[in-house]
XYZ file of C-alpha atoms in Angstrom:
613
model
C -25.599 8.444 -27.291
C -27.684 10.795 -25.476
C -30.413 7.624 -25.434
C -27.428 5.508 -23.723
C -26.754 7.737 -21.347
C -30.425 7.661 -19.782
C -30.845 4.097 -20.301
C -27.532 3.755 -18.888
C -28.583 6.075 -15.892
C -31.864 4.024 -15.154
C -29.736 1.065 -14.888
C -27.278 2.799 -12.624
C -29.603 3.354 -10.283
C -31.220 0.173 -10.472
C -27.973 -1.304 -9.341
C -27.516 0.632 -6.268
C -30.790 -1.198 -5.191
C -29.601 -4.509 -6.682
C -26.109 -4.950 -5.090
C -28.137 -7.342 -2.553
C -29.022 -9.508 -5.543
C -25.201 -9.740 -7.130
C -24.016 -13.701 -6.609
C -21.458 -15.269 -8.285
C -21.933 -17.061 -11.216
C -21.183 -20.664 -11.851
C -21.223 -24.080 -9.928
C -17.460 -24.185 -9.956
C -15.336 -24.397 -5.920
C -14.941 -20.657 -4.419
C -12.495 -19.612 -1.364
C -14.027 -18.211 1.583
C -12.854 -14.851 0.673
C -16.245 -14.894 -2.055
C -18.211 -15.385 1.092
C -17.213 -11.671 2.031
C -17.586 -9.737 -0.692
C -20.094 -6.234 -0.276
C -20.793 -5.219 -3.805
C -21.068 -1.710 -2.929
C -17.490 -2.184 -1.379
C -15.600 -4.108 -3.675
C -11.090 -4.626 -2.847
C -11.426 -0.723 -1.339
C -7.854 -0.375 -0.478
C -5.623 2.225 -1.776
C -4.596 0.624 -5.210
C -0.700 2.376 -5.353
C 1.066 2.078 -2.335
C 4.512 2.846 -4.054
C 2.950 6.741 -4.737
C 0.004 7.211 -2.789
C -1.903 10.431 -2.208
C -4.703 11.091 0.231
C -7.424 11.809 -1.892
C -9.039 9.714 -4.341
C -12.216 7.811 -5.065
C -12.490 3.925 -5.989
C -15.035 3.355 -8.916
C -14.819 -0.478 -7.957
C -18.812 -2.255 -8.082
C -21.642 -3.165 -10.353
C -21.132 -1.143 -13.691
C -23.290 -2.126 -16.908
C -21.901 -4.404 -19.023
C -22.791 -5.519 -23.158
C -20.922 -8.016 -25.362
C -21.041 -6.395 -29.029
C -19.893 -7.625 -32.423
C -16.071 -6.189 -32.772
C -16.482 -2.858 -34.995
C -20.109 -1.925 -33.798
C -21.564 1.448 -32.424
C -21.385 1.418 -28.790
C -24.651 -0.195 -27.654
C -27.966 1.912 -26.946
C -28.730 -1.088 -24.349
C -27.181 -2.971 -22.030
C -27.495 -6.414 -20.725
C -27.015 -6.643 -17.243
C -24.780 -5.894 -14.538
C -20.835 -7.056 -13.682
C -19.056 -6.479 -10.620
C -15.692 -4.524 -11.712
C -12.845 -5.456 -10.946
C -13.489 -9.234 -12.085
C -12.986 -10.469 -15.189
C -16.640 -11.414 -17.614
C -15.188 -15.183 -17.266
C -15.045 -15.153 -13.506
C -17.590 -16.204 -10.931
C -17.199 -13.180 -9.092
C -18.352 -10.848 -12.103
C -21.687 -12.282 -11.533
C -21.375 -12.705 -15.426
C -19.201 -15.874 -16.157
C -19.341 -15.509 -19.961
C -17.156 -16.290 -22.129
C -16.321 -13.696 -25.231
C -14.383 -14.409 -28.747
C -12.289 -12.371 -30.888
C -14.957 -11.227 -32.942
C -16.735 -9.586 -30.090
C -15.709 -6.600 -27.582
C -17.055 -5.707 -24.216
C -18.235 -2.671 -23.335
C -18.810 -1.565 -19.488
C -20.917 1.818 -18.604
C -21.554 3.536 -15.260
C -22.135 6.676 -13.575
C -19.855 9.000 -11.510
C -19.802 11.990 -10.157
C -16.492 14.496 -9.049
C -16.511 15.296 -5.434
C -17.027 19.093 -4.743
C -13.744 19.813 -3.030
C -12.089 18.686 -6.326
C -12.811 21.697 -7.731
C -10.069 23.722 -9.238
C -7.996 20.239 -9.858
C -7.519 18.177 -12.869
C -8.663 14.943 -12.370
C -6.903 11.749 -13.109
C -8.758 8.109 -14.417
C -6.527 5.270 -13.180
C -7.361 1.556 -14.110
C -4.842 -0.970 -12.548
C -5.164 -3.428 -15.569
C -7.716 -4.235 -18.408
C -7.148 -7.070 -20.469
C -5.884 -6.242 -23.744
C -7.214 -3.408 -25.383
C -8.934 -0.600 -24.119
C -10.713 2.521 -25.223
C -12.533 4.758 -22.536
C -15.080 7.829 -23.179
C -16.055 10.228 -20.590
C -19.634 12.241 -21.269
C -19.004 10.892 -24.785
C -16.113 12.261 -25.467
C -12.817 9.935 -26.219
C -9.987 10.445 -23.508
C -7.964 7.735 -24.422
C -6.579 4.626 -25.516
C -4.462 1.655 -24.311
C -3.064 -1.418 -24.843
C -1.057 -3.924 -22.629
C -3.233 -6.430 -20.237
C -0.772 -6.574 -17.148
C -0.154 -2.601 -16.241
C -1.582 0.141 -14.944
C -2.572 3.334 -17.133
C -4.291 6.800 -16.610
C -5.860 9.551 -18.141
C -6.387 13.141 -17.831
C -10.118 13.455 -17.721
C -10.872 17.248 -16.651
C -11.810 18.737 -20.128
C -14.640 16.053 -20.433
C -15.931 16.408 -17.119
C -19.193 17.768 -16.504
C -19.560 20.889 -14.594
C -22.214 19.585 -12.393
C -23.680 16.350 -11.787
C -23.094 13.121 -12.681
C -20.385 11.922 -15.594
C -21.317 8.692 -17.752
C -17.962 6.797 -18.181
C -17.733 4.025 -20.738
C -14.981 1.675 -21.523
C -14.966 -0.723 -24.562
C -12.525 -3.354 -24.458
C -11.177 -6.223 -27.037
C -9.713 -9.148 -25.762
C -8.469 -11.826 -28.633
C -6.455 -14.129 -25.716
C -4.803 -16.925 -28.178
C -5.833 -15.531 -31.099
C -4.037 -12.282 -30.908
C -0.466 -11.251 -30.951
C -0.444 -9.799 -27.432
C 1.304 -11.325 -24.111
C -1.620 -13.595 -22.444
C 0.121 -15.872 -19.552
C -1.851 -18.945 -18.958
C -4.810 -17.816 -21.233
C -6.264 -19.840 -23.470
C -9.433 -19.955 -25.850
C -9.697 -23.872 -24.589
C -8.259 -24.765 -21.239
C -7.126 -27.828 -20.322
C -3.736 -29.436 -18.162
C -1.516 -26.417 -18.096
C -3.481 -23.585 -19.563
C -6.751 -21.667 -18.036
C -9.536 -19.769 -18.344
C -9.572 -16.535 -20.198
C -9.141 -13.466 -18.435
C -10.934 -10.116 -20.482
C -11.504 -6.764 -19.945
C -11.058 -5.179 -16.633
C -9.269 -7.108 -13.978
C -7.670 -4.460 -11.660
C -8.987 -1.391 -9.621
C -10.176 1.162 -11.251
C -10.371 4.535 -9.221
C -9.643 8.921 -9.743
C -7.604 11.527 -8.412
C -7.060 15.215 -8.336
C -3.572 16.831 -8.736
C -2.387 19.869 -9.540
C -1.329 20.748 -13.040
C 2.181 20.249 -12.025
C 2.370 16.747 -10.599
C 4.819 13.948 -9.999
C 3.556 11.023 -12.426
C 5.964 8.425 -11.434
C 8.702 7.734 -8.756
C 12.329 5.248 -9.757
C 13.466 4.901 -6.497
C 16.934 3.513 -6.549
C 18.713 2.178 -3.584
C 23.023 1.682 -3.403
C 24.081 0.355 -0.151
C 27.812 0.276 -1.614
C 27.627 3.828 -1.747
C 24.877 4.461 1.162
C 22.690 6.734 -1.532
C 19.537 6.563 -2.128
C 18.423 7.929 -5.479
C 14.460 9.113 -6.382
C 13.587 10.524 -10.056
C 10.672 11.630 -9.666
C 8.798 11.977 -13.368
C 6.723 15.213 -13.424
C 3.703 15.844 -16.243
C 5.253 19.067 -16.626
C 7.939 21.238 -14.969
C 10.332 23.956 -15.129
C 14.016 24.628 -14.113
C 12.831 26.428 -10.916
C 10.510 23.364 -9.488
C 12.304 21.808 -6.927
C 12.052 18.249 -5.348
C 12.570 17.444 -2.182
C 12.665 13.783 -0.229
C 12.561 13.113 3.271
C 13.419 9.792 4.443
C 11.682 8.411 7.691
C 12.366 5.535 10.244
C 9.237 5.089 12.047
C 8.720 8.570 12.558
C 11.864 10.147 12.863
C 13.216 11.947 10.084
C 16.767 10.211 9.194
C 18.064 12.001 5.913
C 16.707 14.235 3.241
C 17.422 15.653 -0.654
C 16.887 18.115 -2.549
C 16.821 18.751 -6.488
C 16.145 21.461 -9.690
C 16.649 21.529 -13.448
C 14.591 17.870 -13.409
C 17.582 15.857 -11.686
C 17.246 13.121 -9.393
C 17.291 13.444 -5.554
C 20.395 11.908 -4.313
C 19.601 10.880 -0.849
C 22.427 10.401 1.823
C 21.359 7.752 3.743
C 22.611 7.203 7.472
C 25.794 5.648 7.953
C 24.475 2.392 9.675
C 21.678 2.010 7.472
C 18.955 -0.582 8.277
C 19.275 -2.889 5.077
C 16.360 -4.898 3.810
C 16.634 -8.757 3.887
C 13.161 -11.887 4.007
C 14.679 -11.992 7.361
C 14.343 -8.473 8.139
C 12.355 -6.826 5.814
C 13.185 -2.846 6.846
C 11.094 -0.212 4.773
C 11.912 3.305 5.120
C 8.788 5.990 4.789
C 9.647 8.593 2.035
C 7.756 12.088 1.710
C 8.071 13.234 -1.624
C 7.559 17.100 -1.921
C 7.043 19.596 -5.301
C 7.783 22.560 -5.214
C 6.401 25.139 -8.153
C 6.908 28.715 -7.523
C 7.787 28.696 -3.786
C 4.594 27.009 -3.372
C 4.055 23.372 -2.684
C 1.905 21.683 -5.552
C 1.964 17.867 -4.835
C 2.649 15.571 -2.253
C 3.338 11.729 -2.405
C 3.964 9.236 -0.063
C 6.269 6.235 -0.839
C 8.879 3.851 0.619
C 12.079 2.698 0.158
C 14.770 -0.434 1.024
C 17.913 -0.300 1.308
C 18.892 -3.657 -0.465
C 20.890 -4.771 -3.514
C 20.798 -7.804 -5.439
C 24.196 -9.025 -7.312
C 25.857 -12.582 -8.488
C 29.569 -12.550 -7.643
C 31.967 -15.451 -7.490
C 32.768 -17.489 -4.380
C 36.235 -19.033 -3.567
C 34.979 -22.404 -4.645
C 34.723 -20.632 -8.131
C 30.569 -21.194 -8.673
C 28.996 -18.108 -9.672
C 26.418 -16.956 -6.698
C 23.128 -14.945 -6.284
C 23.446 -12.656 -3.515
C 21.791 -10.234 -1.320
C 23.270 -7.264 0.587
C 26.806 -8.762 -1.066
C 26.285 -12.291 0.902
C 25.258 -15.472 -1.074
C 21.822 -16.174 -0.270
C 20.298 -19.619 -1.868
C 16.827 -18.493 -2.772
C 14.153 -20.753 -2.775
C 10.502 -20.638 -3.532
C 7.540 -21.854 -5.297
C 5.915 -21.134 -8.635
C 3.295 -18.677 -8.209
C 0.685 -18.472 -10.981
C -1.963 -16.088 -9.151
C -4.948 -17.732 -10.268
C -8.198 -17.838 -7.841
C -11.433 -20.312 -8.738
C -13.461 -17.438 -7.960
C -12.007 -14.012 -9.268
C -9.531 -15.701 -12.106
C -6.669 -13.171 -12.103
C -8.108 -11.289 -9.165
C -8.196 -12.431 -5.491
C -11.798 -11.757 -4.274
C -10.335 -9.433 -1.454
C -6.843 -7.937 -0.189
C -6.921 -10.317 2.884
C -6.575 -13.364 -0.116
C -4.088 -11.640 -2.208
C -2.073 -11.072 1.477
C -2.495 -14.979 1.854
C -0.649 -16.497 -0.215
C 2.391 -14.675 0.337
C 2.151 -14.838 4.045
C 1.791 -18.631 3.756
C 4.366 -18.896 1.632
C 6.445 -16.958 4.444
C 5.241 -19.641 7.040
C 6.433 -22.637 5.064
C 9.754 -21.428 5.395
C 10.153 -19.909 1.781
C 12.406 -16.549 0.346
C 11.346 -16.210 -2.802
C 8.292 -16.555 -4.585
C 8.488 -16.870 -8.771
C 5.775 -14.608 -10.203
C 4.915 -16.981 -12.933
C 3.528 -15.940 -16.198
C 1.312 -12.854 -14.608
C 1.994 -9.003 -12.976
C 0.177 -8.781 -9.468
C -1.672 -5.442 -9.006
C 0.727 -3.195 -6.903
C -0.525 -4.377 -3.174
C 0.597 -7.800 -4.314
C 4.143 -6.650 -4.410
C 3.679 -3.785 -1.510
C 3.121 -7.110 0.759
C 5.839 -8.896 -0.841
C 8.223 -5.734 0.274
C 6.499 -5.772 3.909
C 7.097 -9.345 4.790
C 10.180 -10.055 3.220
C 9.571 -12.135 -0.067
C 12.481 -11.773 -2.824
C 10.355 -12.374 -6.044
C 11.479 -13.132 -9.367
C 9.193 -11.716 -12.370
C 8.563 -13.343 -15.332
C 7.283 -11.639 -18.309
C 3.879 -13.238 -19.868
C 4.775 -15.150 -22.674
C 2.062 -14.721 -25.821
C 0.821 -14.840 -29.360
C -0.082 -17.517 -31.655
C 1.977 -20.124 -30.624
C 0.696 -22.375 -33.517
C 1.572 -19.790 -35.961
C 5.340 -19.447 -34.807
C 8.439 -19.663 -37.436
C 11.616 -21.824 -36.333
C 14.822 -20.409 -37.084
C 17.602 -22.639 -36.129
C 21.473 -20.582 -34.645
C 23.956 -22.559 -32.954
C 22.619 -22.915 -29.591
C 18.872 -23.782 -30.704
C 15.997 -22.682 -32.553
C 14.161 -19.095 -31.897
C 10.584 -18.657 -32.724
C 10.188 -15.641 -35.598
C 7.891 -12.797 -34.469
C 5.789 -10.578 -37.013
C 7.267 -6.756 -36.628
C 3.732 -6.326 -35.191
C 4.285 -9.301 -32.628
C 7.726 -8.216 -31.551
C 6.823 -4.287 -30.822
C 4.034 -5.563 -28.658
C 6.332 -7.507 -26.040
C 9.106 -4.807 -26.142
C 6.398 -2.619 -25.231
C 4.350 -4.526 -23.005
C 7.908 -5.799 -21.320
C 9.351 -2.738 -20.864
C 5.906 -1.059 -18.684
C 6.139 -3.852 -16.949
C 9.796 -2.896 -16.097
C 8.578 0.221 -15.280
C 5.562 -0.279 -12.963
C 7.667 -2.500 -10.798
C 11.389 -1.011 -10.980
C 10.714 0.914 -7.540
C 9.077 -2.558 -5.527
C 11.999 -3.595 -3.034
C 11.037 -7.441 -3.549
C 11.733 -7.716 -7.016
C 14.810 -9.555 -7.323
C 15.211 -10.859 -11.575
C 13.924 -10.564 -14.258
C 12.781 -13.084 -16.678
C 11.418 -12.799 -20.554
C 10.773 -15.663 -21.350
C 9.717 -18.981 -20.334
C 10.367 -22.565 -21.413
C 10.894 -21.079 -25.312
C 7.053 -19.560 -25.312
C 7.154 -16.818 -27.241
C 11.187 -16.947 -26.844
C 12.743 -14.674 -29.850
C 15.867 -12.753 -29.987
C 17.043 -13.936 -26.668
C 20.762 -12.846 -26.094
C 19.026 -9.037 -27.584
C 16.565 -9.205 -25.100
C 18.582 -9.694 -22.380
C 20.927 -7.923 -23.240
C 18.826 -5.021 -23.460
C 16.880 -6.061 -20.149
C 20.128 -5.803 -18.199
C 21.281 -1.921 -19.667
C 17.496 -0.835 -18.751
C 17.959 -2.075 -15.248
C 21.179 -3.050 -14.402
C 20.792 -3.419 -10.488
C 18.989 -6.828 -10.794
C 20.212 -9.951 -12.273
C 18.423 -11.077 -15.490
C 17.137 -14.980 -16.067
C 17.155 -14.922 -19.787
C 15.071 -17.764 -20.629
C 13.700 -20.026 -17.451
C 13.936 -23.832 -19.101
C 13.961 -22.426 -22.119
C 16.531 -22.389 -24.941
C 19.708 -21.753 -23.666
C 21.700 -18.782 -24.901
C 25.013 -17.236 -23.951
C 23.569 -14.230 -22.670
C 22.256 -12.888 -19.034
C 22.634 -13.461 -15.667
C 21.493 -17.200 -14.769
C 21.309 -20.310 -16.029
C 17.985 -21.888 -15.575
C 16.820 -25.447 -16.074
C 13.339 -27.113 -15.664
C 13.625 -30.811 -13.950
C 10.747 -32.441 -13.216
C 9.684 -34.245 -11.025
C 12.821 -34.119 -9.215
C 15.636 -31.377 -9.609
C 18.491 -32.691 -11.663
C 21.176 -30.086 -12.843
C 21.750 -31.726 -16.373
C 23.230 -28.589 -17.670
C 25.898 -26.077 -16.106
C 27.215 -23.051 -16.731
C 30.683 -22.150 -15.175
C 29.976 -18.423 -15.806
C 26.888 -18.021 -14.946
C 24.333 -18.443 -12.071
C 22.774 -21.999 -11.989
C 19.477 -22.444 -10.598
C 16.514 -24.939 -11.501
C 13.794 -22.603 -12.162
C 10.856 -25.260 -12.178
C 10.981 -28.958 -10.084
C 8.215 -31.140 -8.129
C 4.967 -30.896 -9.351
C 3.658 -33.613 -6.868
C 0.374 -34.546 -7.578
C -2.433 -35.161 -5.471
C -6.361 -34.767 -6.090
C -7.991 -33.923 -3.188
C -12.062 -34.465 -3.587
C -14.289 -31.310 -2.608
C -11.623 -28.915 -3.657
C -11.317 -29.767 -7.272
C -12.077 -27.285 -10.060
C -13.053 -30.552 -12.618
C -13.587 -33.978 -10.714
C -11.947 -35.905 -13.600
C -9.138 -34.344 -16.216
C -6.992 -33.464 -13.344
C -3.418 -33.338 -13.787
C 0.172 -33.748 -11.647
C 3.536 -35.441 -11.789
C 2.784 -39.152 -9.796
C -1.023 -39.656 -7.753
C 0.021 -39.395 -4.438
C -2.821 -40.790 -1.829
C -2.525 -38.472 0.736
C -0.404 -36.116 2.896
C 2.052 -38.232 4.472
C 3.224 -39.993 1.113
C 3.261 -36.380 -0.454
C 5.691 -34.768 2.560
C 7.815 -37.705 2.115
C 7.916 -37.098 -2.002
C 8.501 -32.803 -0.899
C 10.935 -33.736 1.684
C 13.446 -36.312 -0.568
C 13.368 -33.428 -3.432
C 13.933 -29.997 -0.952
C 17.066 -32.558 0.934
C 18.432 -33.162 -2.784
C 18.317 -29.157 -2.900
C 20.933 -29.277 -0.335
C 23.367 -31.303 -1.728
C 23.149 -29.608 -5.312
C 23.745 -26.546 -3.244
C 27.390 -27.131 -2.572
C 27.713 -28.753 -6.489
C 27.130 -24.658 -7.513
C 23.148 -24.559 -7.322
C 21.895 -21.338 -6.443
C 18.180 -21.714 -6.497
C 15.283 -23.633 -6.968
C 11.805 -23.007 -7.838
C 8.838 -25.763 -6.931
C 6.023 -26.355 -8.502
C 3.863 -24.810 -7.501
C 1.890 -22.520 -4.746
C -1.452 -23.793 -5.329
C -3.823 -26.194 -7.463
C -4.851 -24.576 -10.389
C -8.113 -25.063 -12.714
C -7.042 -28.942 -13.908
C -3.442 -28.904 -12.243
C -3.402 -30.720 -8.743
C 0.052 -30.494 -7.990
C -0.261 -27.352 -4.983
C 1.186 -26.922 -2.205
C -2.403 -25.625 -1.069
C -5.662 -26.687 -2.457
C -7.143 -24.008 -5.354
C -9.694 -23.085 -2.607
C -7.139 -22.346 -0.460
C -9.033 -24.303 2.227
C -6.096 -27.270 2.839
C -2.571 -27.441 2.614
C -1.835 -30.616 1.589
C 1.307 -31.045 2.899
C 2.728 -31.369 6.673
C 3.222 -27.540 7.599
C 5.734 -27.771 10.086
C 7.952 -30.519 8.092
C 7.902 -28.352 5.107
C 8.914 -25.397 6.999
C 11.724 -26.899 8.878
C 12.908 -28.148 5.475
C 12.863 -25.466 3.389
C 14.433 -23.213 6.031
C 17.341 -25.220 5.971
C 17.365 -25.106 1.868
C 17.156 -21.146 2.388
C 19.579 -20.835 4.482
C 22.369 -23.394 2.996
C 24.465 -20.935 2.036
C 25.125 -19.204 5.492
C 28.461 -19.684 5.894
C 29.641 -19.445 2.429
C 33.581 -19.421 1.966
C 35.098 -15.926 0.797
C 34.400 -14.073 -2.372
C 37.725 -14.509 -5.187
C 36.377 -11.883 -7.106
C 33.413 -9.782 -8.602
C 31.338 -10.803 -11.340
């Protein structure tokens, strides 16, 4: 090891001279977000805005990078140089390799602790790495992880060196279909609806110092019914005495404030004409989040909160209705998968990961379905900023070819291994977790279209008592089961309700699908794939504009929402509302806009509740 570590500090140094020679790899399109990219400045933004501090250091840039046989020593050698936070497949890695299940990567580079950190422990954060992960500091192991969609940490202080620079290196194993894990749209061959893979570390990866009492996590909980807002704040360690306290914030006036001991959560009064979060007026308060250890103040987080609450009751017409604030709101948005031709699962910058949601907004949208993939946490911090209700599916995954049928009375159920089926629960329930505090997140959804779908009225049953302040979509056009929140059909290309569910909330989670190839913006000139081969974007807006008018009508037959397909082109599929370049949107703008405002707002003057459901 101690031969790594000065190879591996040569090469470290050798990159800080290099960064002018980093270019992406591959012939394949790129946005003009690639264009922009510094090396030595790579997606700098503060990577938590739920729980940010002031201090902290971004470890984002060209590390050292080696693709080893699964099982070997850590290599004395490495083999070039990949821009973190992009995936080995990507362009913007400045790798675009592809790795197997047989083989691991391992990443090394060089850090060092800044002065005024002295006295503090120190804390490793990586936003995601894709699946599993072990990381050494100064060769000594500090931890272990699996899960490829959320964030993870470790205490790193004990390894740290007292002086100097620190050798960090993270080893990572990444089987994509041929693994039991959750994977999305991954797969070991892409083609039509499935992609490139995605391995190894895909998210920011940055340090902190804290105290040795510090708050972890916040669960920010908002009740408008009651005009509380509730914050459980989860400390590393504590005592009795410690005491919490919250200050709420319009602007910069202080509005309300809590206090709490003995580990309970703050229980926030709110003002009596509280501003409540809607996509039409999407209100944040600023929360300062305060520990107290000893009289003396130990940590200090910044955070935010909406007053908001998301419900299904039934109207006087009898159809069961999604609602916001207690009014029925018909939400309506497109199928976002999150994919970029350049970066993969990563937008090349924070402008482009902003971009997609803010178009979204300007084509007259509510809701955007987070299909198949977790954003990093700015994704949804912009979501709660502009006002974009988003419904979260969980990444379906494992061995599809290797599933067991068992047949009940509503439909078959794939058969996980005990292995396969503690993964999800694990993997679903952090993802839970990560975003229970985001203001935008509106349902949740296990499964999709029977991938992966296994115990389903369990699952959301159990979804449901973990969070029981948002509605849960059980399966989206999958098998359907007597069990959650919504009813959700798939209907393409145009949205038919073939099935309905008197007790229930009826949407059509997936419709459209228009295709239309549009040369010089193509990931593969030939293999591309859509519902119809529409010439251009006239024909197209008239296709978009008969299916969003249908939307309408279904609306008053007990639809609730709709989902199209989908927010951009992606890899072989050409059925975007914007081009996988993001460089054209394909449609007529202001049509679509006008359109799909009315669709949003269909509901508006909805007749009176009969009673709760």
């Amino acid at each position: 090891m101690r031969r790594l570590f000065l190879i591996s500090s040569f090469l470290t140094l050798f990159a800080i001279g290099s960064s002018a020679q980093w270019k992406p790899a591959g012939d394949k399109i790129k946005t003009d977000w690639a264009s922009r990219i510094n090396p030595a400045n790579v997606l700098p933004e503060y990577p938590r805005p739920i729980m940010e501090r002031s201090d902290w250091k971004n470890l984002n840039g060209l590390w050292n990078y080696a693709v080893i046989n699964k099982g070997e020593h850590l290599p004395a050698e490495f083999e070039g140089q990949i821009l973190v936070p992009f995936a080995i497949e990507s362009s913007l890695s400045g790798v675009g390799k592809r790795i197997n299940q047989n083989q691991e990567l391992v990443y090394q580079r060089s850090f060092e602790v800044p002065s005024s950190w002295k006295g503090k422990q120190v804390l490793l954060h990586f936003g995601a790495v894709d699946w599993k992960t072990d990381v050494w500091v100064n060769d000594v192991k500090v931890g272990s992880h699996t899960g490829g969609f959320t964030p993870f940490s470790f205490d790193i202080t004990a390894a740290l060196s007292a002086k100097g620079a620190n050798q960090l290196v993270v080893k990572v194993w990444d089987p994509t279909d041929k693994g039991p894990q959750p994977r999305g749209k991954q797969v070991s061959n892409p083609e039509g609806i499935w992609y490139t893979p995605v391995s190894g570390i895909w998210q920011t990866v940055w340090m902190e110092p804290v105290a040795g009492k510090h708050i972890e996590n916040l669960r920010i909980t908002p009740d408008i019914d009651r005009n509380m807002l509730t914050v459980k704040a989860e400390l590393n360690a504590g005592c009795p005495s410690d005491l919490l306290e919250v200050n709420v914030y319009d602007g910069n006036q202080l509005v309300a404030t809590g206090k709490s001991i003995n580990a309970e959560p703050v229980e926030v009064s709110m003002p009596r004409n509280a501003k409540l979060w809607s996509p039409d007026s999407p209100f944040l308060y600023t929360l300062k989040v305060t520990l107290r250890s000893g009289g003396k103040v130990v940590d200090k987080v910044d955070s935010y909160a909406a007053m908001r609450k998301y419900s299904t009751r039934r109207d006087a017409d009898g159809i069961v209705r999604l609602e916001l604030n207690n009014e029925a709101l018909f939400q309506f948005g497109p199928l976002d998968q999150g994919w970029w031709p350049d970066g993969l699962y990563t937008a090349p910058t924070d402008e482009a990961l902003c971009y997609d949601i803010e178009k979204t907004k300007e084509l007259g949208f509510n809701m955007i379905r987070k299909h198949l993939k977790v954003e990093p946490a700015r994704w949804y911090a912009h979501c709660d900023r502009l006002g974009m209700t988003v419904w979260q599916d969980m990444p379906n995954g494992d061995k599809n070819q290797d599933w067991q049928y068992k047949q009940f009375y509503y439909g078959p159920e794939m058969v996980r291994t005990s292995e396969s089926e503690a993964i999800y629960r694990k993997e679903w329930k952090e993802v839970m977790d990560c975003l229970y505090s985001y203001p935008c997140i509106g349902v949740w959804t296990p499964f999709n279209e029977a991938m992966g779908q296994f115990k389903s009225v369990e699952i959301a049953d159990w979804t449901k008592k973990y969070d029981p302040t948002r509605p849960v979509n059980p399966a989206s056009g999958g098998n359907y089961f007597p069990c959650g929140d919504i009813l959700d059909l798939h209907s393409y290309p145009e949205p038919v309700m073939f099935l309905f569910d008197a007790d229930r909330v009826n949407v059509i989670g997936e419709f459209g699908g228009i295709g239309m190839a549009l040369k010089g913006h193509l990931w593969n000139e030939d293999r591309n794939w859509g519902y119809g081969d529409l010439k251009g974007k006239e024909e197209a807006t008239e296709e978009y504009l008969k299916y969003a008018n249908r939307l309408k009508e279904l609306s008053a037959l007990g639809l609730c929402g709709a989902v199209y397909t989908q927010t951009t082109d992606v890899e072989s599929e050409i059925n975007g509302l914007m081009t996988y370049d993001r460089k054209v949107v394909k449609m007529n703008a202001d049509a679509l806009q006008k359109v799909n405002s009315e669709v949003c707002r269909c509901l508006d003057n909805p007749s009176p509740a009969k009673s709760s459901h």
